Amino acid sequence: MGKKEQKKEKVIPFGFIPNREGRFQKIGGKEYLVMNDAMFTFYERSIGEFSPFFVAMRDEKTILACKCTKCGIVRCPPFVTHCTDCNFAPTESVEVEQTGVMLSTPPVTYFANSLFLDKAPFGRGRVVLKGADTALSVMLYTTTGILTPGLIRKGTEVKIIFKDHRIGEISDIFAVPLSELSPKLASKKGVVESELNWASPVEPKYGKASKEEAAAFKKSYKELESLAKELNKSKRARKAIEGWKRNVAVKTKSGQCAMIINNGDFKVKEGKTPKVDFVLACEDLKVLLDGLNYKGAITDSVVTKKLWISKNIEFNTIFKLDRMARSLARERKERGA
Amino acid sequence: MGRRVGIVGAAVTPFKSKWYEKTYYELAQMAVRDALKDAAITTKEVDAVVYGIYNDIFERTCIPEHPLQGVIGMQNKPGLRVTNGGATGAYAMSAAHAYVAAGRYDSVMVLGVEKATDCFDFTSMSSTPEVIKVIGWSGDSFFEQKIGWTASDSYSEVILAYMDQHPGDLKPEITAKISSQLSLQVKGNTFAQRQFDQCTPEEVMNSRYIVYPLKELEICVYSEGAAAVIFAEENTAKAISKNTGQPVIWITGMGEANETSFAGKNQNNWGRIMSHHAAAKMAYKMAGIENPLKSIQVVELHDAFVHQLEISMAEMGFVPIGKADSLVEDGIMMPGGPLSVNPSGGLIYCGHAVGASNIMSAWACRNEMIKKNYRGGLVHGTGSTICQYGVAMVLEHE
């Protein structure tokens, strides 16, 4: 295989593929076999009647729809060749505009499926493009950072954006609020991703801490230390971070510490730590402490921007921390603590 | 309408987050063994079997029911598999009901089984993202799968569209109260995955967002398990009942509907769940029910999400559309209220072993009707993208 060939994106990313091996799981004194396995099928898939739609998107940066030759309803995406409202009258291909309005308030996904863990948080909703009567499902982003609920709602005007590298799939496009674009881009047809002014993740600066804030940090850190010991002793909490390894730098206004996650072990360390996987920043350490104590979710603190993480894919770790907190809360409840 | 059909036996296995110690063969056999025991009959007296198994990929084989025919001792008898998304179990019961009502068979076993959490994501070292991915293969493969479709985000679309139209309904403190109430009810269900996971409304509100507006403790949990019910025609049912001393719970209404999955003009009635409305309407008509709140005392509802539970209850006529919060605010489903909703804990606390879930609901509804001497019950199933499928089954205790 040549170098050029090796660089091509594969339909299954290499990181998803486990080794061919198994392990034992002990239940009630007995050992049961658990085998790594996969069920895989490759396709050379026919895109059939949808080919013009995807080719137009890929090659022309245009969006096609189908118009009933009898009643005139314009369906986008063009999911039928004949109109079901008109006793299957034929439809004809038409182009629709690249701005439209949201049919309803879209959901925002924070906990995605394994193929989309690196893309969360994202919205997915239905946009009725100008010239169309039905709604197209699109992924939704904001150019201003993390997508929070309420930013895109029913009736919000959005613009279709084309990815720079397109392959002829629906993932070649996504949408952003029209209001975030310059007038020039807002009216342009075929806007590509690289033309947008994306806010890059900037680590927050908190200024100098007062004496009181420094003392509060020390107090919170002590509590975090003892909470970490409790988490480390909890069977359930340990299970939540089983198989997971991360060194997390925690930066606050009044000091820095680290969380070390190592296959079920959870420790905190004061000061800086080498080999950091990602940075978690918050003005007050108590935000993280409360989250780990199951007083409000850490995920929600990231969503509401009380906590900042340097890599969105590390929502993965945040979920595990939330799960750990809930596991400990359940265990405390069970033992009546 | 055909022959009268009744439930004469039912059983479930424990619903667990993972059965390391059992395969789906053994789970299926466990449920069948116990259902037969409940009806005090053997497989010789069962004419046919209908399997409810949702997803081939969970079971890691494309015709997962074929080994079960021998595993449950039904060789050389008819066996039909039904797969209809989340509503698989409900549609399996609907098919079995039709067979018996039509006079083709006198008794039919309905067996639901699912083993979801064998799916495992080696990048996050956890099951859930892979389970969601496998369910994600059920989404539209041309226009939605490749942009992150999940069951949660598709149901959220419906919920948010409803909330756009009724901004005062589905208040977070109400959905949290409902989840908390279900967590109290599950305490009596010894087969539930989360029997001892009682949560306060505050804890529900404190749980993290999975997909906005849904919080972790407002969502069903994936389970592994099996459930079985035995349907019989009137004479057979009465004979079994005489032998076991257990009353027959009659199926007096059955309704099903599937919506379109596309949105916009002339498509899905956005913000409504018409499939649940139409299915319930059909079932009520068959059962002669005019006011469900008067005729039904217990509902086992497919609560994939608390918000959807509320909308489904409104669509099925228990509360007005736009005022679903009255389920709590008027005490309708709260202790002392006229309606018991998901005494089993529902799919949120008992668990969601997809093909088995609605059959578990039928098992729970029947148990509750016998135990509390309720006259009317309702079993509900939903599935596919945007609650596209709906099934309603009315039960009656003479």
mmCIF file of C-alpha atoms in Angstrom, chain B residues 3-327:
data_model
loop_
_atom_site.group_PDB
_atom_site.id
_atom_site.type_symbol
_atom_site.label_atom_id
_atom_site.label_comp_id
_atom_site.label_asym_id
_atom_site.label_seq_id
_atom_site.Cartn_x
_atom_site.Cartn_y
_atom_site.Cartn_z
ATOM 1 C CA ARG B 3 -62.697 -14.704 18.913
ATOM 2 C CA ARG B 4 -62.189 -13.469 22.462
ATOM 3 C CA VAL B 5 -58.528 -13.568 23.504
ATOM 4 C CA GLY B 6 -57.126 -13.550 27.017
ATOM 5 C CA ILE B 7 -53.788 -13.610 28.818
ATOM 6 C CA VAL B 8 -53.354 -16.851 30.740
ATOM 7 C CA GLY B 9 -49.698 -16.780 31.717
ATOM 8 C CA ALA B 10 -46.816 -14.343 31.900
ATOM 9 C CA ALA B 11 -43.272 -14.060 33.178
ATOM 10 C CA VAL B 12 -40.140 -11.953 32.993
ATOM 11 C CA THR B 13 -36.495 -12.523 33.772
ATOM 12 C CA PRO B 14 -34.694 -9.979 35.914
ATOM 13 C CA PHE B 15 -33.835 -6.956 33.749
ATOM 14 C CA LYS B 16 -30.145 -6.178 34.195
ATOM 15 C CA SER B 17 -27.660 -3.727 32.724
ATOM 16 C CA LYS B 18 -25.593 -6.730 31.609
ATOM 17 C CA TRP B 19 -26.035 -10.472 31.834
ATOM 18 C CA TYR B 20 -22.492 -11.815 31.700
ATOM 19 C CA GLU B 21 -23.718 -15.158 32.948
ATOM 20 C CA LYS B 22 -26.480 -15.772 30.369
ATOM 21 C CA THR B 23 -26.814 -15.632 26.602
ATOM 22 C CA TYR B 24 -30.080 -14.623 24.958
ATOM 23 C CA TYR B 25 -30.824 -18.348 24.456
ATOM 24 C CA GLU B 26 -30.957 -18.908 28.199
ATOM 25 C CA LEU B 27 -32.789 -15.636 28.911
ATOM 26 C CA ALA B 28 -35.469 -16.687 26.402
ATOM 27 C CA GLN B 29 -35.776 -20.111 27.987
ATOM 28 C CA MET B 30 -36.015 -18.642 31.496
ATOM 29 C CA ALA B 31 -38.964 -16.426 30.524
ATOM 30 C CA VAL B 32 -40.736 -19.257 28.655
ATOM 31 C CA ARG B 33 -40.216 -21.755 31.498
ATOM 32 C CA ASP B 34 -41.738 -19.330 33.990
ATOM 33 C CA ALA B 35 -44.639 -18.288 31.748
ATOM 34 C CA LEU B 36 -45.564 -21.932 31.179
ATOM 35 C CA LYS B 37 -45.319 -22.547 34.913
ATOM 36 C CA ASP B 38 -47.571 -19.542 35.517
ATOM 37 C CA ALA B 39 -50.193 -21.007 33.167
ATOM 38 C CA ALA B 40 -49.578 -24.557 34.452
ATOM 39 C CA ILE B 41 -49.222 -25.897 30.909
ATOM 40 C CA THR B 42 -46.415 -27.358 28.789
ATOM 41 C CA THR B 43 -45.220 -26.405 25.325
ATOM 42 C CA LYS B 44 -47.392 -29.257 23.995
ATOM 43 C CA GLU B 45 -50.390 -27.053 24.711
ATOM 44 C CA VAL B 46 -48.972 -24.003 22.914
ATOM 45 C CA ASP B 47 -49.776 -23.880 19.205
ATOM 46 C CA ALA B 48 -47.399 -21.171 17.965
ATOM 47 C CA VAL B 49 -44.838 -18.623 19.028
ATOM 48 C CA VAL B 50 -44.323 -14.964 18.083
ATOM 49 C CA TYR B 51 -40.880 -13.554 18.800
ATOM 50 C CA GLY B 52 -40.269 -9.918 19.605
ATOM 51 C CA ILE B 53 -36.601 -9.188 18.934
ATOM 52 C CA TYR B 54 -35.778 -5.687 17.786
ATOM 53 C CA ASN B 55 -32.224 -5.480 16.573
ATOM 54 C CA ASP B 56 -30.161 -8.151 14.819
ATOM 55 C CA ILE B 57 -26.929 -6.389 15.719
ATOM 56 C CA PHE B 58 -27.617 -6.626 19.454
ATOM 57 C CA GLU B 59 -27.934 -10.399 19.192
ATOM 58 C CA ARG B 60 -25.101 -10.520 16.632
ATOM 59 C CA THR B 61 -27.031 -12.609 14.133
ATOM 60 C CA CYS B 62 -29.518 -11.734 11.442
ATOM 61 C CA ILE B 63 -32.195 -14.277 12.296
ATOM 62 C CA PRO B 64 -31.793 -14.399 16.063
ATOM 63 C CA GLU B 65 -35.036 -16.301 16.581
ATOM 64 C CA HIS B 66 -34.030 -19.452 14.686
ATOM 65 C CA PRO B 67 -32.137 -21.165 17.525
ATOM 66 C CA LEU B 68 -34.858 -20.231 19.988
ATOM 67 C CA GLN B 69 -37.425 -22.504 18.364
ATOM 68 C CA GLY B 70 -35.493 -25.501 19.683
ATOM 69 C CA VAL B 71 -34.317 -23.795 22.872
ATOM 70 C CA ILE B 72 -37.927 -23.260 23.990
ATOM 71 C CA GLY B 73 -39.205 -26.633 22.752
ATOM 72 C CA MET B 74 -41.453 -25.383 19.967
ATOM 73 C CA GLN B 75 -40.042 -27.495 17.129
ATOM 74 C CA ASN B 76 -42.331 -28.167 14.176
ATOM 75 C CA LYS B 77 -44.726 -25.392 15.179
ATOM 76 C CA PRO B 78 -45.174 -21.936 13.635
ATOM 77 C CA GLY B 79 -42.731 -19.257 14.724
ATOM 78 C CA LEU B 80 -42.951 -15.649 13.517
ATOM 79 C CA ARG B 81 -40.491 -12.899 14.373
ATOM 80 C CA VAL B 82 -41.683 -9.317 14.663
ATOM 81 C CA THR B 83 -39.299 -6.368 14.619
ATOM 82 C CA ASN B 84 -40.830 -2.891 14.837
ATOM 83 C CA GLY B 85 -38.330 -0.662 16.584
ATOM 84 C CA GLY B 86 -39.158 0.159 20.181
ATOM 85 C CA ALA B 87 -42.708 -1.084 19.634
ATOM 86 C CA THR B 88 -41.481 -4.587 18.742
ATOM 87 C CA GLY B 89 -42.972 -6.244 21.830
ATOM 88 C CA ALA B 90 -46.331 -4.507 21.409
ATOM 89 C CA TYR B 91 -46.519 -5.394 17.715
ATOM 90 C CA ALA B 92 -45.546 -9.011 18.551
ATOM 91 C CA MET B 93 -48.512 -9.161 20.934
ATOM 92 C CA SER B 94 -50.705 -7.594 18.274
ATOM 93 C CA ALA B 95 -49.716 -10.325 15.799
ATOM 94 C CA ALA B 96 -50.330 -13.061 18.363
ATOM 95 C CA HIS B 97 -53.718 -11.552 19.211
ATOM 96 C CA ALA B 98 -54.655 -11.555 15.529
ATOM 97 C CA TYR B 99 -53.670 -15.226 15.124
ATOM 98 C CA VAL B 100 -55.799 -16.305 18.073
ATOM 99 C CA ALA B 101 -58.721 -13.968 17.348
ATOM 100 C CA ALA B 102 -58.808 -15.180 13.743
ATOM 101 C CA GLY B 103 -59.061 -18.792 14.868
ATOM 102 C CA ARG B 104 -55.764 -19.903 13.370
ATOM 103 C CA TYR B 105 -54.356 -21.030 16.753
ATOM 104 C CA ASP B 106 -55.926 -21.560 20.178
ATOM 105 C CA SER B 107 -52.891 -20.533 22.182
ATOM 106 C CA VAL B 108 -49.810 -18.504 21.261
ATOM 107 C CA MET B 109 -46.667 -17.741 23.192
ATOM 108 C CA VAL B 110 -45.242 -14.223 22.768
ATOM 109 C CA LEU B 111 -41.561 -14.141 23.625
ATOM 110 C CA GLY B 112 -39.481 -10.978 23.720
ATOM 111 C CA VAL B 113 -35.770 -11.007 24.355
ATOM 112 C CA GLU B 114 -32.915 -8.576 23.889
ATOM 113 C CA LYS B 115 -29.267 -8.489 24.816
ATOM 114 C CA ALA B 116 -28.120 -4.957 24.043
ATOM 115 C CA THR B 117 -25.115 -4.200 26.153
ATOM 116 C CA ASP B 118 -22.817 -6.805 24.666
ATOM 117 C CA CYS B 119 -22.175 -3.927 22.239
ATOM 118 C CA PHE B 120 -19.066 -2.161 23.451
ATOM 119 C CA ASP B 121 -17.173 0.958 22.388
ATOM 120 C CA PHE B 122 -13.448 0.376 22.778
ATOM 121 C CA THR B 123 -12.630 4.079 22.364
ATOM 122 C CA SER B 124 -14.594 5.239 25.421
ATOM 123 C CA MET B 125 -14.339 1.803 27.103
ATOM 124 C CA SER B 126 -18.080 1.714 27.766
ATOM 125 C CA SER B 127 -21.187 0.095 26.311
ATOM 126 C CA THR B 128 -23.651 2.964 26.016
ATOM 127 C CA PRO B 129 -22.116 4.917 23.090
ATOM 128 C CA GLU B 130 -22.005 1.681 21.072
ATOM 129 C CA VAL B 131 -25.556 0.691 22.039
ATOM 130 C CA ILE B 132 -26.691 4.148 20.898
ATOM 131 C CA LYS B 133 -24.712 3.685 17.678
ATOM 132 C CA VAL B 134 -26.390 0.349 16.979
ATOM 133 C CA ILE B 135 -29.801 1.911 17.561
ATOM 134 C CA GLY B 136 -28.522 4.727 15.336
ATOM 135 C CA TRP B 137 -28.340 2.228 12.472
ATOM 136 C CA SER B 138 -32.164 2.271 12.689
ATOM 137 C CA GLY B 139 -32.325 5.914 11.573
ATOM 138 C CA ASP B 140 -32.843 7.006 7.970
ATOM 139 C CA SER B 141 -29.678 5.799 6.249
ATOM 140 C CA PHE B 142 -29.538 8.424 3.471
ATOM 141 C CA PHE B 143 -30.427 11.671 5.229
ATOM 142 C CA GLU B 144 -30.024 11.221 8.989
ATOM 143 C CA GLN B 145 -27.731 8.431 10.177
ATOM 144 C CA LYS B 146 -24.600 10.219 9.035
ATOM 145 C CA ILE B 147 -25.459 13.405 10.888
ATOM 146 C CA GLY B 148 -25.678 11.851 14.345
ATOM 147 C CA TRP B 149 -29.285 10.607 14.498
ATOM 148 C CA THR B 150 -30.056 8.913 17.808
ATOM 149 C CA ALA B 151 -33.267 7.707 19.385
ATOM 150 C CA SER B 152 -32.900 10.400 22.049
ATOM 151 C CA ASP B 153 -32.423 13.278 19.624
ATOM 152 C CA SER B 154 -35.271 12.108 17.407
ATOM 153 C CA TYR B 155 -37.709 11.857 20.342
ATOM 154 C CA SER B 156 -36.412 15.234 21.551
ATOM 155 C CA GLU B 157 -37.388 16.715 18.196
ATOM 156 C CA VAL B 158 -41.002 15.733 18.866
ATOM 157 C CA ILE B 159 -40.851 16.878 22.485
ATOM 158 C CA LEU B 160 -39.374 20.278 21.570
ATOM 159 C CA ALA B 161 -41.874 20.760 18.752
ATOM 160 C CA TYR B 162 -44.646 20.070 21.291
ATOM 161 C CA MET B 163 -43.023 22.532 23.707
ATOM 162 C CA ASP B 164 -42.856 25.173 20.958
ATOM 163 C CA GLN B 165 -46.627 24.878 20.656
ATOM 164 C CA HIS B 166 -47.321 24.545 24.390
ATOM 165 C CA PRO B 167 -44.591 26.526 26.136
ATOM 166 C CA GLY B 168 -46.180 26.240 29.581
ATOM 167 C CA ASP B 169 -46.339 22.447 29.551
ATOM 168 C CA LEU B 170 -43.706 19.775 30.373
ATOM 169 C CA LYS B 171 -42.157 21.975 33.038
ATOM 170 C CA PRO B 172 -38.800 20.673 34.319
ATOM 171 C CA GLU B 173 -40.056 20.421 37.900
ATOM 172 C CA ILE B 174 -42.984 18.278 36.704
ATOM 173 C CA THR B 175 -40.883 15.903 34.593
ATOM 174 C CA ALA B 176 -38.544 15.573 37.592
ATOM 175 C CA LYS B 177 -41.501 14.769 39.870
ATOM 176 C CA ILE B 178 -42.743 12.091 37.483
ATOM 177 C CA SER B 179 -39.332 10.452 37.287
ATOM 178 C CA SER B 180 -39.070 10.544 41.059
ATOM 179 C CA GLN B 181 -42.546 8.999 41.389
ATOM 180 C CA LEU B 182 -41.603 6.178 38.980
ATOM 181 C CA SER B 183 -38.481 5.543 41.038
ATOM 182 C CA LEU B 184 -40.666 5.060 44.124
ATOM 183 C CA GLN B 185 -43.033 2.730 42.259
ATOM 184 C CA VAL B 186 -40.227 0.485 41.008
ATOM 185 C CA LYS B 187 -39.437 -0.531 44.578
ATOM 186 C CA GLY B 188 -42.098 -3.240 44.384
ATOM 187 C CA ASN B 189 -40.746 -4.706 41.147
ATOM 188 C CA THR B 190 -38.206 -7.338 42.098
ATOM 189 C CA PHE B 191 -37.284 -7.894 38.444
ATOM 190 C CA ALA B 192 -36.324 -4.273 37.787
ATOM 191 C CA GLN B 193 -32.853 -3.111 36.840
ATOM 192 C CA ARG B 194 -33.119 -0.083 39.131
ATOM 193 C CA GLN B 195 -35.307 -1.486 41.916
ATOM 194 C CA PHE B 196 -33.374 0.381 44.575
ATOM 195 C CA ASP B 197 -32.512 3.559 42.683
ATOM 196 C CA GLN B 198 -34.976 5.935 44.313
ATOM 197 C CA CYS B 199 -34.432 9.554 43.286
ATOM 198 C CA THR B 200 -35.786 12.824 44.587
ATOM 199 C CA PRO B 201 -37.031 15.440 42.082
ATOM 200 C CA GLU B 202 -33.949 17.514 42.990
ATOM 201 C CA GLU B 203 -31.660 14.630 42.055
ATOM 202 C CA VAL B 204 -33.445 14.275 38.735
ATOM 203 C CA MET B 205 -33.006 18.011 38.078
ATOM 204 C CA ASN B 206 -29.330 17.726 39.064
ATOM 205 C CA SER B 207 -28.623 14.917 36.627
ATOM 206 C CA ARG B 208 -26.771 15.852 33.453
ATOM 207 C CA TYR B 209 -28.206 16.661 30.067
ATOM 208 C CA ILE B 210 -27.867 13.807 27.601
ATOM 209 C CA VAL B 211 -29.726 15.486 24.781
ATOM 210 C CA TYR B 212 -31.400 18.794 25.523
ATOM 211 C CA PRO B 213 -34.101 18.887 26.995
ATOM 212 C CA LEU B 214 -33.635 15.377 28.386
ATOM 213 C CA LYS B 215 -31.734 14.694 31.591
ATOM 214 C CA GLU B 216 -30.099 11.407 32.472
ATOM 215 C CA LEU B 217 -32.732 10.451 35.051
ATOM 216 C CA GLU B 218 -35.574 11.159 32.623
ATOM 217 C CA ILE B 219 -34.457 8.574 30.088
ATOM 218 C CA CYS B 220 -35.006 4.814 29.939
ATOM 219 C CA VAL B 221 -32.033 2.586 30.629
ATOM 220 C CA TYR B 222 -30.848 -0.121 28.257
ATOM 221 C CA SER B 223 -31.393 -3.548 29.723
ATOM 222 C CA GLU B 224 -30.869 -7.159 28.954
ATOM 223 C CA GLY B 225 -33.694 -9.548 29.667
ATOM 224 C CA ALA B 226 -36.661 -11.501 28.372
ATOM 225 C CA ALA B 227 -40.419 -11.554 28.878
ATOM 226 C CA ALA B 228 -43.147 -13.951 27.784
ATOM 227 C CA VAL B 229 -46.947 -13.924 27.764
ATOM 228 C CA ILE B 230 -49.349 -16.647 26.679
ATOM 229 C CA PHE B 231 -52.539 -15.708 24.821
ATOM 230 C CA ALA B 232 -55.447 -18.148 24.505
ATOM 231 C CA GLU B 233 -58.932 -18.190 22.995
ATOM 232 C CA GLU B 234 -61.914 -18.129 25.359
ATOM 233 C CA ASN B 235 -62.521 -21.835 26.075
ATOM 234 C CA THR B 236 -58.818 -22.643 26.377
ATOM 235 C CA ALA B 237 -58.302 -19.568 28.543
ATOM 236 C CA LYS B 238 -61.154 -20.487 30.865
ATOM 237 C CA ALA B 239 -59.871 -24.044 31.227
ATOM 238 C CA ILE B 240 -56.367 -22.790 32.074
ATOM 239 C CA SER B 241 -57.839 -20.283 34.517
ATOM 240 C CA LYS B 242 -59.852 -22.990 36.244
ATOM 241 C CA ASN B 243 -56.700 -25.033 36.636
ATOM 242 C CA THR B 244 -54.445 -22.228 37.920
ATOM 243 C CA GLY B 245 -57.030 -20.310 39.905
ATOM 244 C CA GLN B 246 -55.830 -17.104 38.252
ATOM 245 C CA PRO B 247 -58.373 -14.951 36.435
ATOM 246 C CA VAL B 248 -58.112 -14.449 32.686
ATOM 247 C CA ILE B 249 -57.204 -10.896 31.733
ATOM 248 C CA TRP B 250 -59.024 -10.307 28.439
ATOM 249 C CA ILE B 251 -57.632 -8.293 25.551
ATOM 250 C CA THR B 252 -60.645 -6.238 24.540
ATOM 251 C CA GLY B 253 -58.973 -3.591 22.374
ATOM 252 C CA MET B 254 -56.011 -3.487 20.055
ATOM 253 C CA GLY B 255 -54.800 -0.602 17.898
ATOM 254 C CA GLU B 256 -51.699 0.233 15.894
ATOM 255 C CA ALA B 257 -50.514 3.143 13.741
ATOM 256 C CA ASN B 258 -47.313 4.247 12.012
ATOM 257 C CA GLU B 259 -46.685 7.842 10.975
ATOM 258 C CA THR B 260 -44.482 9.251 8.229
ATOM 259 C CA SER B 261 -40.950 10.080 9.281
ATOM 260 C CA PHE B 262 -40.672 13.228 7.154
ATOM 261 C CA ALA B 263 -41.570 16.695 8.401
ATOM 262 C CA GLY B 264 -43.116 19.799 6.852
ATOM 263 C CA LYS B 265 -46.196 20.476 4.743
ATOM 264 C CA ASN B 266 -48.486 17.419 4.366
ATOM 265 C CA GLN B 267 -46.035 15.252 6.316
ATOM 266 C CA ASN B 268 -45.817 14.338 9.997
ATOM 267 C CA ASN B 269 -48.161 16.357 12.228
ATOM 268 C CA TRP B 270 -45.200 18.086 13.889
ATOM 269 C CA GLY B 271 -45.573 18.564 17.637
ATOM 270 C CA ARG B 272 -48.135 15.770 17.926
ATOM 271 C CA ILE B 273 -47.677 12.008 18.298
ATOM 272 C CA MET B 274 -50.483 10.978 16.006
ATOM 273 C CA SER B 275 -49.422 7.301 16.028
ATOM 274 C CA HIS B 276 -50.237 7.058 19.740
ATOM 275 C CA HIS B 277 -53.463 8.995 19.261
ATOM 276 C CA ALA B 278 -54.633 6.824 16.360
ATOM 277 C CA ALA B 279 -53.603 3.532 17.993
ATOM 278 C CA ALA B 280 -55.432 4.388 21.225
ATOM 279 C CA LYS B 281 -58.517 5.570 19.328
ATOM 280 C CA MET B 282 -58.639 2.266 17.447
ATOM 281 C CA ALA B 283 -58.174 0.225 20.629
ATOM 282 C CA TYR B 284 -60.822 2.208 22.546
ATOM 283 C CA LYS B 285 -63.298 1.774 19.710
ATOM 284 C CA MET B 286 -62.770 -1.983 19.734
ATOM 285 C CA ALA B 287 -63.111 -2.097 23.528
ATOM 286 C CA GLY B 288 -66.128 0.242 23.562
ATOM 287 C CA ILE B 289 -64.321 2.851 25.669
ATOM 288 C CA GLU B 290 -65.511 6.440 25.466
ATOM 289 C CA ASN B 291 -63.648 8.011 28.375
ATOM 290 C CA PRO B 292 -60.354 6.246 29.103
ATOM 291 C CA LEU B 293 -59.936 7.988 32.442
ATOM 292 C CA LYS B 294 -63.173 6.371 33.610
ATOM 293 C CA SER B 295 -62.635 2.933 32.106
ATOM 294 C CA ILE B 296 -58.925 2.434 32.796
ATOM 295 C CA GLN B 297 -57.263 2.327 36.184
ATOM 296 C CA VAL B 298 -53.750 1.208 35.286
ATOM 297 C CA VAL B 299 -51.516 2.105 32.349
ATOM 298 C CA GLU B 300 -48.197 0.494 31.548
ATOM 299 C CA LEU B 301 -46.789 3.031 29.151
ATOM 300 C CA HIS B 302 -43.663 2.839 27.028
ATOM 301 C CA ASP B 303 -41.810 5.693 28.716
ATOM 302 C CA ALA B 304 -38.680 6.016 26.637
ATOM 303 C CA PHE B 305 -38.520 9.555 28.068
ATOM 304 C CA VAL B 306 -40.566 11.260 30.778
ATOM 305 C CA HIS B 307 -41.556 14.122 28.467
ATOM 306 C CA GLN B 308 -42.828 11.629 25.892
ATOM 307 C CA LEU B 309 -44.746 9.793 28.647
ATOM 308 C CA GLU B 310 -46.616 13.030 29.300
ATOM 309 C CA ILE B 311 -47.360 13.694 25.626
ATOM 310 C CA SER B 312 -48.406 10.066 25.043
ATOM 311 C CA MET B 313 -50.824 10.246 27.980
ATOM 312 C CA ALA B 314 -52.346 13.354 26.418
ATOM 313 C CA GLU B 315 -52.504 11.767 22.961
ATOM 314 C CA MET B 316 -54.289 8.750 24.453
ATOM 315 C CA GLY B 317 -56.929 10.988 25.992
ATOM 316 C CA PHE B 318 -56.106 10.929 29.711
ATOM 317 C CA VAL B 319 -55.347 14.665 29.885
ATOM 318 C CA PRO B 320 -55.810 17.511 27.384
ATOM 319 C CA ILE B 321 -53.041 18.137 24.848
ATOM 320 C CA GLY B 322 -51.103 21.155 26.077
ATOM 321 C CA LYS B 323 -51.981 20.378 29.699
ATOM 322 C CA ALA B 324 -50.069 17.160 30.237
ATOM 323 C CA ASP B 325 -48.589 18.528 33.457
ATOM 324 C CA SER B 326 -52.028 18.058 34.990
ATOM 325 C CA LEU B 327 -50.985 14.403 35.380
#
